[in-house]
Amino acid sequence: MLKTLNVGIVGYKFMGRAHSNAWLKAPLFFDVAAKPILKVACGRHEPSLKEFAERWGWQETQTDWKKLISRPDIDIVDIALPQHLHYEIAIAAAKEGKHIFCEKPLAMSVKQAEEMLRVCEDNKVIHYLNHNYRRVPAVALAKKMIDDGLLGRLFHWRAAYQQDWIVDPEFPLTWQLRQETAQAGPHWDLNSHCVDLGHYLIGPVDSVTAMSTNFITERPLADEASTGNLQAEVKGSERGQVTVEDAALMIVKFANGVMGSFEATRFATGRKNKLSFEIYGSKGSLTFDLERMNELMFFSSNDAGDTQGFRKIIATDQQHPYIKSWWPPGHIIGYEHSFVHAVVDFIDAIEKKKQVTPNFNDGLNIMKVLEAGLLSAQTKQQITLNI
């Protein structure tokens, strides 16, 4: 019989749904070494928690995460919560010897990230940080093409993560817009994904120059119980201050000499979830857009001059990463599949007793870049890193 791993999830809204789907789908489509069992779902609001558990097939519910973590029958703790709650739960889970599947961004500071990594290493647990876009087949293909030298020497990296869900000045003051629960705005949330991709595809960042701005400084208060999936309802007539930036720009130099830029905003009207990057090298170039996530655009200077141009690669053939477990060529996959790929690789890491990437060490390096960006925006100075 297939070995089992009992999962306890903390958090049940947007990421709770995405993670639950991944735990369920992984053993159905992939030959995993162990079957994840949806054992316990944990959250604060019991009525909606129970509804979530029944819909997704979690066997039990719990409103105290400390009780969940202390259970000897739990093998994996899945942290599907906002970043201000990651630190305490991850530290406690590692001390209990639980493997950790954690949402991004990792923490609220470099200091927190350093301790989270140390405790995980001291207790020899597998720790995964869910920058799931690494596991989009087209992105994994881009990594292979770069490693194979198809782009030659790399010159430029350009990344942007653009959304528009708070353009309306009457959109409520959700946790994402308050420093005490988010640390920063899109620079922390969205740029964490972009910096991870930059580290994955290009290499470590060496120096950072950044600027940020606010377009709307005050909003109506949000009804916490209704907040979820980038939506919320107004609670009462009071208003509160937005204490994070609305948009941020970073100019960076990578350790290998590549020049790069990062844009993060929630004020790109018409853009719902557009994560894009461009990479330019001496032999060719690549571009990617998450809103067309099965496509990778490739330019090669080796093509004949009269037929040169960007060509579209549909990353759905059997030889592309992860695809052979899904559908026939040309049958595209979606956002949720990247979470399934993460679960598959995480289970494999547990069974082989090896670390998966990105992990808390990668998360720490991302925190260093993001903190440097905040400091640069405040001081209007270039910040040099040591990653």
Short mmCIF file of C-alpha atoms in Angstrom, two decimals:
data_model
loop_
_atom_site.label_atom_id
_atom_site.label_comp_id
_atom_site.label_asym_id
_atom_site.label_seq_id
_atom_site.Cartn_x
_atom_site.Cartn_y
_atom_site.Cartn_z
CA MET A 1 0.00 0.00 0.00
CA LEU A 2 1.04 3.58 -0.67
CA LYS A 3 2.51 5.33 2.36
CA THR A 4 0.48 8.24 3.76
CA LEU A 5 1.37 11.68 5.12
CA ASN A 6 -1.15 13.49 7.33
CA VAL A 7 -1.54 17.18 6.53
CA GLY A 8 -2.78 19.91 8.85
CA ILE A 9 -3.59 23.22 7.18
CA VAL A 10 -3.78 26.57 8.98
CA GLY A 11 -5.85 29.01 6.91
CA TYR A 12 -8.81 28.30 4.67
CA LYS A 13 -9.48 31.23 2.37
CA PHE A 14 -7.82 31.95 -1.01
CA MET A 15 -4.62 29.99 -0.40
CA GLY A 16 -6.41 27.40 1.70
CA ARG A 17 -8.51 26.49 -1.33
CA ALA A 18 -5.52 26.46 -3.70
CA HIS A 19 -3.49 24.26 -1.34
CA SER A 20 -6.38 21.88 -0.64
CA ASN A 21 -6.91 21.32 -4.34
CA ALA A 22 -3.20 20.58 -4.75
CA TRP A 23 -3.09 18.01 -1.94
CA LEU A 24 -6.12 16.28 -3.47
CA LYS A 25 -4.95 16.31 -7.09
CA ALA A 26 -1.28 15.38 -6.63
CA PRO A 27 -1.76 11.61 -6.10
CA LEU A 28 -4.47 11.44 -8.77
CA PHE A 29 -2.26 12.67 -11.60
CA PHE A 30 1.29 11.94 -10.41
CA ASP A 31 3.02 8.82 -9.12
CA VAL A 32 3.84 10.17 -5.67
CA ALA A 33 5.82 8.21 -3.09
CA ALA A 34 3.24 8.96 -0.39
CA LYS A 35 -0.42 9.95 -0.43
CA PRO A 36 -1.29 13.17 1.43
CA ILE A 37 -4.26 12.82 3.78
CA LEU A 38 -6.31 15.95 4.45
CA LYS A 39 -6.44 15.43 8.21
CA VAL A 40 -7.14 18.72 9.99
CA ALA A 41 -8.16 22.20 8.85
CA CYS A 42 -7.58 25.07 11.29
CA GLY A 43 -9.04 28.58 11.37
CA ARG A 44 -10.61 31.18 13.66
CA HIS A 45 -14.18 31.36 12.37
CA GLU A 46 -15.75 27.97 13.09
CA PRO A 47 -18.87 28.11 10.87
CA SER A 48 -16.97 29.04 7.70
CA LEU A 49 -14.12 26.70 8.67
CA LYS A 50 -16.47 23.73 8.89
CA GLU A 51 -18.01 24.62 5.54
CA PHE A 52 -14.52 24.75 4.03
CA ALA A 53 -13.54 21.40 5.57
CA GLU A 54 -16.68 19.68 4.31
CA ARG A 55 -16.28 21.04 0.79
CA TRP A 56 -12.62 20.04 0.45
CA GLY A 57 -12.67 16.80 2.42
CA TRP A 58 -10.69 17.70 5.52
CA GLN A 59 -11.47 15.05 8.15
CA GLU A 60 -11.44 17.32 11.22
CA THR A 61 -11.42 20.99 12.20
CA GLN A 62 -9.55 22.87 14.89
CA THR A 63 -9.65 26.54 15.97
CA ASP A 64 -6.36 26.48 17.91
CA TRP A 65 -3.28 26.10 15.70
CA LYS A 66 -1.11 25.15 18.70
CA LYS A 67 -3.27 22.08 19.32
CA LEU A 68 -3.02 21.15 15.65
CA ILE A 69 0.76 21.38 15.62
CA SER A 70 1.19 19.36 18.81
CA ARG A 71 -0.71 16.38 17.43
CA PRO A 72 1.62 13.40 16.94
CA ASP A 73 -0.35 12.16 13.93
CA ILE A 74 0.35 15.30 11.85
CA ASP A 75 3.33 14.98 9.50
CA ILE A 76 3.01 18.22 7.50
CA VAL A 77 1.91 21.70 8.58
CA ASP A 78 0.61 23.79 5.69
CA ILE A 79 0.71 27.51 6.51
CA ALA A 80 -1.82 29.19 4.20
CA LEU A 81 -2.03 32.48 6.08
CA PRO A 82 -0.95 36.13 5.71
CA GLN A 83 2.76 36.72 6.27
CA HIS A 84 2.52 38.28 9.74
CA LEU A 85 1.35 34.88 11.05
CA HIS A 86 4.06 32.73 9.43
CA TYR A 87 6.88 33.23 11.95
CA GLU A 88 5.31 31.92 15.15
CA ILE A 89 3.57 28.98 13.50
CA ALA A 90 6.60 27.88 11.46
CA ILE A 91 8.90 28.03 14.50
CA ALA A 92 6.48 25.96 16.58
CA ALA A 93 5.90 23.44 13.79
CA ALA A 94 9.63 22.93 13.23
CA LYS A 95 10.23 22.37 16.95
CA GLU A 96 7.55 19.66 16.82
CA GLY A 97 9.42 18.02 13.93
CA LYS A 98 6.73 18.78 11.34
CA HIS A 99 7.62 19.35 7.71
CA ILE A 100 6.44 22.79 6.57
CA PHE A 101 4.68 23.91 3.39
CA CYS A 102 4.47 27.71 3.71
CA GLU A 103 2.91 30.47 1.67
CA LYS A 104 4.93 33.46 0.54
CA PRO A 105 6.30 35.95 1.38
CA LEU A 106 8.19 34.07 4.07
CA ALA A 107 8.15 36.56 6.92
CA MET A 108 7.95 40.18 8.02
CA SER A 109 11.71 40.74 8.19
CA VAL A 110 15.15 39.32 7.53
CA LYS A 111 15.53 38.72 11.28
CA GLN A 112 12.39 36.56 11.39
CA ALA A 113 13.45 34.66 8.27
CA GLU A 114 16.88 33.93 9.72
CA GLU A 115 15.38 32.40 12.86
CA MET A 116 12.79 30.40 10.90
CA LEU A 117 15.54 28.91 8.76
CA ARG A 118 17.78 28.17 11.76
CA VAL A 119 15.05 26.36 13.70
CA CYS A 120 14.06 24.31 10.66
CA GLU A 121 17.67 23.29 10.08
CA ASP A 122 18.23 22.51 13.76
CA ASN A 123 15.20 20.20 13.75
CA LYS A 124 16.02 18.69 10.32
CA VAL A 125 12.58 19.26 8.79
CA ILE A 126 11.80 19.78 5.12
CA HIS A 127 10.73 23.39 4.57
CA TYR A 128 9.13 24.67 1.37
CA LEU A 129 8.24 28.27 0.48
CA ASN A 130 5.45 28.41 -2.07
CA HIS A 131 6.75 30.57 -4.88
CA ASN A 132 4.70 28.35 -7.16
CA TYR A 133 5.49 30.21 -10.39
CA ARG A 134 8.82 28.39 -10.60
CA ARG A 135 6.71 25.33 -11.35
CA VAL A 136 4.82 26.74 -14.31
CA PRO A 137 6.10 24.52 -17.16
CA ALA A 138 6.95 27.51 -19.38
CA VAL A 139 9.03 29.07 -16.57
CA ALA A 140 10.82 25.79 -15.86
CA LEU A 141 11.50 25.55 -19.60
CA ALA A 142 12.98 29.07 -19.55
CA LYS A 143 15.36 27.94 -16.79
CA LYS A 144 16.47 24.96 -18.88
CA MET A 145 17.02 27.10 -21.98
CA ILE A 146 19.15 29.57 -20.01
CA ASP A 147 21.17 26.76 -18.41
CA ASP A 148 21.67 25.18 -21.84
CA GLY A 149 23.21 28.44 -23.10
CA LEU A 150 20.54 29.29 -25.67
CA LEU A 151 20.55 32.94 -24.59
CA GLY A 152 24.33 33.24 -24.33
CA ARG A 153 25.65 35.87 -21.95
CA LEU A 154 22.76 37.52 -20.10
CA PHE A 155 22.47 41.32 -20.16
CA HIS A 156 19.03 42.42 -18.98
CA TRP A 157 16.18 41.28 -16.71
CA ARG A 158 12.88 43.13 -16.57
CA ALA A 159 10.03 41.95 -14.33
CA ALA A 160 6.64 43.42 -13.51
CA TYR A 161 3.75 42.21 -11.36
CA GLN A 162 0.66 44.29 -12.04
CA GLN A 163 -2.83 44.11 -10.54
CA ASP A 164 -5.70 46.60 -10.26
CA TRP A 165 -7.93 45.44 -7.40
CA ILE A 166 -7.50 48.56 -5.22
CA VAL A 167 -7.82 51.26 -7.89
CA ASP A 168 -11.22 52.21 -6.45
CA PRO A 169 -10.52 54.66 -3.57
CA GLU A 170 -13.51 53.19 -1.70
CA PHE A 171 -12.06 49.68 -1.67
CA PRO A 172 -11.74 48.82 2.04
CA LEU A 173 -8.60 48.84 4.16
CA THR A 174 -7.81 45.11 4.13
CA TRP A 175 -4.85 43.49 5.91
CA GLN A 176 -2.75 43.85 2.73
CA LEU A 177 -2.86 47.64 3.14
CA ARG A 178 -1.64 47.82 6.75
CA GLN A 179 2.02 47.61 7.72
CA GLU A 180 1.39 45.64 10.91
CA THR A 181 -0.07 42.73 8.95
CA ALA A 182 1.62 43.06 5.53
CA GLN A 183 4.97 44.79 6.31
CA ALA A 184 4.78 46.50 2.90
CA GLY A 185 2.47 46.66 -0.09
CA PRO A 186 3.00 45.15 -3.54
CA HIS A 187 6.76 45.48 -3.01
CA TRP A 188 6.54 42.75 -0.34
CA ASP A 189 3.69 40.68 -1.69
CA LEU A 190 4.09 40.81 -5.48
CA ASN A 191 7.79 41.60 -5.75
CA SER A 192 8.57 38.58 -3.58
CA HIS A 193 7.44 36.41 -6.52
CA CYS A 194 9.45 38.47 -9.01
CA VAL A 195 12.61 38.44 -6.91
CA ASP A 196 12.30 34.67 -6.50
CA LEU A 197 12.06 34.29 -10.28
CA GLY A 198 15.01 36.64 -10.70
CA HIS A 199 17.13 34.53 -8.34
CA TYR A 200 15.94 31.31 -10.02
CA LEU A 201 16.54 32.40 -13.62
CA ILE A 202 19.37 34.96 -13.34
CA GLY A 203 21.13 34.64 -9.98
CA PRO A 204 21.55 36.57 -6.71
CA VAL A 205 20.95 40.32 -6.58
CA ASP A 206 24.02 42.38 -5.67
CA SER A 207 22.65 45.92 -5.26
CA VAL A 208 19.27 47.68 -5.11
CA THR A 209 17.96 51.17 -5.81
CA ALA A 210 14.23 51.67 -5.23
CA MET A 211 11.40 54.16 -5.02
CA SER A 212 7.76 53.84 -3.96
CA THR A 213 4.64 55.95 -3.79
CA ASN A 214 1.06 56.14 -2.53
CA PHE A 215 -1.87 57.13 -4.70
CA ILE A 216 -4.57 56.77 -2.01
CA THR A 217 -3.70 57.34 1.65
CA GLU A 218 -7.05 56.71 3.39
CA ARG A 219 -9.75 54.06 2.95
CA PRO A 220 -12.92 52.81 4.67
CA LEU A 221 -12.36 50.06 7.22
CA ALA A 222 -12.88 46.47 6.10
CA ASP A 223 -15.17 43.81 7.55
CA GLU A 224 -12.57 41.17 8.44
CA ALA A 225 -15.03 38.29 8.26
CA SER A 226 -15.84 39.09 4.62
CA THR A 227 -12.25 39.57 3.48
CA GLY A 228 -10.91 37.04 1.00
CA ASN A 229 -9.87 36.41 -2.60
CA LEU A 230 -8.84 40.07 -3.05
CA GLN A 231 -12.36 41.17 -2.15
CA ALA A 232 -13.84 42.75 0.96
CA GLU A 233 -16.83 44.63 2.31
CA VAL A 234 -16.86 47.96 4.13
CA LYS A 235 -17.51 47.90 7.88
CA GLY A 236 -19.20 51.00 9.27
CA SER A 237 -18.39 54.58 8.32
CA GLU A 238 -14.92 54.96 9.82
CA ARG A 239 -11.82 55.30 7.69
CA GLY A 240 -8.19 54.39 8.29
CA GLN A 241 -4.73 55.20 6.98
CA VAL A 242 -3.04 53.12 4.29
CA THR A 243 0.36 52.39 5.86
CA VAL A 244 2.07 50.57 2.98
CA GLU A 245 3.09 51.71 -0.50
CA ASP A 246 0.73 51.40 -3.48
CA ALA A 247 3.47 50.89 -6.06
CA ALA A 248 7.20 50.27 -6.08
CA LEU A 249 10.05 50.20 -8.58
CA MET A 250 13.49 48.63 -8.07
CA ILE A 251 16.56 48.89 -10.25
CA VAL A 252 19.06 46.16 -9.43
CA LYS A 253 22.40 44.75 -10.46
CA PHE A 254 22.81 41.00 -10.19
CA ALA A 255 26.07 39.46 -8.97
CA ASN A 256 26.78 38.18 -12.49
CA GLY A 257 26.56 41.69 -13.94
CA VAL A 258 23.02 41.52 -15.33
CA MET A 259 21.06 44.77 -15.03
CA GLY A 260 17.47 44.38 -13.85
CA SER A 261 14.26 46.10 -12.91
CA PHE A 262 11.22 45.13 -10.84
CA GLU A 263 7.83 46.86 -10.91
CA ALA A 264 5.07 46.00 -8.45
CA THR A 265 1.69 47.73 -8.40
CA ARG A 266 -1.97 47.23 -7.63
CA PHE A 267 -2.89 50.30 -9.70
CA ALA A 268 -2.38 48.93 -13.22
CA THR A 269 -5.95 49.41 -14.40
CA GLY A 270 -7.10 46.44 -16.47
CA ARG A 271 -4.37 44.11 -15.23
CA LYS A 272 -5.81 41.39 -13.01
CA ASN A 273 -2.77 39.23 -12.31
CA LYS A 274 -0.10 40.06 -14.88
CA LEU A 275 3.32 38.76 -13.86
CA SER A 276 5.74 39.17 -16.74
CA PHE A 277 9.45 39.00 -17.30
CA GLU A 278 11.86 39.68 -20.15
CA ILE A 279 15.41 38.33 -20.40
CA TYR A 280 17.87 39.55 -23.03
CA GLY A 281 21.15 37.85 -23.86
CA SER A 282 23.92 37.81 -26.46
CA LYS A 283 22.38 34.91 -28.42
CA GLY A 284 18.68 35.31 -27.75
CA SER A 285 15.83 36.53 -25.57
CA LEU A 286 12.84 35.17 -23.63
CA THR A 287 9.59 36.78 -22.53
CA PHE A 288 6.80 35.38 -20.35
CA ASP A 289 3.38 36.59 -19.20
CA LEU A 290 1.48 34.70 -16.49
CA GLU A 291 -1.83 35.69 -18.07
CA ARG A 292 -0.70 33.49 -21.02
CA MET A 293 1.05 31.00 -18.79
CA ASN A 294 1.34 28.14 -21.29
CA GLU A 295 3.37 30.32 -23.69
CA LEU A 296 7.04 31.27 -23.76
CA MET A 297 8.31 33.71 -26.39
CA PHE A 298 11.81 33.01 -27.71
CA PHE A 299 14.09 34.98 -30.04
CA SER A 300 17.27 33.35 -31.35
CA SER A 301 19.99 35.23 -33.21
CA ASN A 302 20.98 31.86 -34.72
CA ASP A 303 17.89 31.94 -36.94
CA ALA A 304 18.35 33.06 -40.53
CA GLY A 305 18.20 36.83 -40.85
CA ASP A 306 15.17 36.88 -43.11
CA THR A 307 13.12 34.70 -40.69
CA GLN A 308 14.28 36.11 -37.36
CA GLY A 309 11.67 37.14 -34.83
CA PHE A 310 10.11 36.13 -31.55
CA ARG A 311 8.41 32.76 -31.84
CA LYS A 312 5.85 31.29 -29.50
CA ILE A 313 6.58 28.02 -27.70
CA ILE A 314 3.48 26.32 -26.33
CA ALA A 315 4.87 24.52 -23.27
CA THR A 316 2.35 21.67 -23.31
CA ASP A 317 4.28 18.88 -25.03
CA GLN A 318 5.16 15.70 -23.17
CA GLN A 319 8.85 16.68 -22.88
CA HIS A 320 8.05 19.92 -21.09
CA PRO A 321 8.33 19.90 -17.28
CA TYR A 322 5.39 18.25 -15.44
CA ILE A 323 3.18 18.04 -18.54
CA LYS A 324 3.32 14.28 -19.15
CA SER A 325 1.13 13.72 -16.08
CA TRP A 326 -1.63 15.99 -17.39
CA TRP A 327 -3.21 16.20 -20.85
CA PRO A 328 -2.27 15.63 -24.51
CA PRO A 329 -0.16 18.32 -26.24
CA GLY A 330 -1.97 21.60 -26.77
CA HIS A 331 -4.40 21.01 -23.90
CA ILE A 332 -3.38 23.90 -21.68
CA ILE A 333 -3.07 23.90 -17.89
CA GLY A 334 -3.85 26.69 -15.42
CA TYR A 335 -2.86 28.56 -12.27
CA GLU A 336 -3.88 25.75 -9.90
CA HIS A 337 -1.58 23.22 -11.56
CA SER A 338 1.55 24.99 -10.29
CA PHE A 339 0.41 24.25 -6.73
CA VAL A 340 -0.01 20.57 -7.59
CA HIS A 341 3.54 20.51 -8.98
CA ALA A 342 4.78 22.05 -5.72
CA VAL A 343 3.05 19.39 -3.63
CA VAL A 344 4.49 16.61 -5.81
CA ASP A 345 8.04 17.94 -5.42
CA PHE A 346 7.53 18.54 -1.70
CA ILE A 347 6.40 14.96 -1.08
CA ASP A 348 9.33 13.68 -3.12
CA ALA A 349 11.71 15.74 -0.98
CA ILE A 350 10.24 14.32 2.23
CA GLU A 351 10.58 10.76 0.97
CA LYS A 352 14.16 11.29 -0.23
CA LYS A 353 15.08 13.34 2.87
CA LYS A 354 16.42 16.19 0.75
CA GLN A 355 15.55 19.87 0.71
CA VAL A 356 13.21 21.20 -1.95
CA THR A 357 13.50 24.65 -3.53
CA PRO A 358 12.52 27.33 -3.01
CA ASN A 359 12.86 26.84 0.73
CA PHE A 360 13.35 29.10 3.74
CA ASN A 361 16.94 29.83 2.69
CA ASP A 362 15.62 31.16 -0.63
CA GLY A 363 12.97 33.07 1.32
CA LEU A 364 15.66 34.66 3.49
CA ASN A 365 17.53 35.85 0.41
CA ILE A 366 14.30 37.30 -0.99
CA MET A 367 13.71 39.13 2.32
CA LYS A 368 17.20 40.67 2.05
CA VAL A 369 16.36 42.13 -1.36
CA LEU A 370 12.93 43.38 -0.28
CA GLU A 371 14.25 44.97 2.91
CA ALA A 372 17.02 46.64 0.90
CA GLY A 373 14.36 47.98 -1.44
CA LEU A 374 12.38 49.49 1.44
CA LEU A 375 15.54 51.05 2.89
CA SER A 376 16.57 52.43 -0.49
CA ALA A 377 13.15 54.00 -1.06
CA GLN A 378 13.33 55.63 2.39
CA THR A 379 16.93 56.86 2.15
CA LYS A 380 17.09 57.46 -1.60
CA GLN A 381 20.38 55.56 -1.67
CA GLN A 382 21.70 52.45 -3.40
CA ILE A 383 21.96 49.46 -1.05
CA THR A 384 24.60 46.77 -1.56
CA LEU A 385 23.76 43.19 -0.57
CA ASN A 386 25.72 40.08 0.26
CA ILE A 387 23.70 37.04 -0.87
#
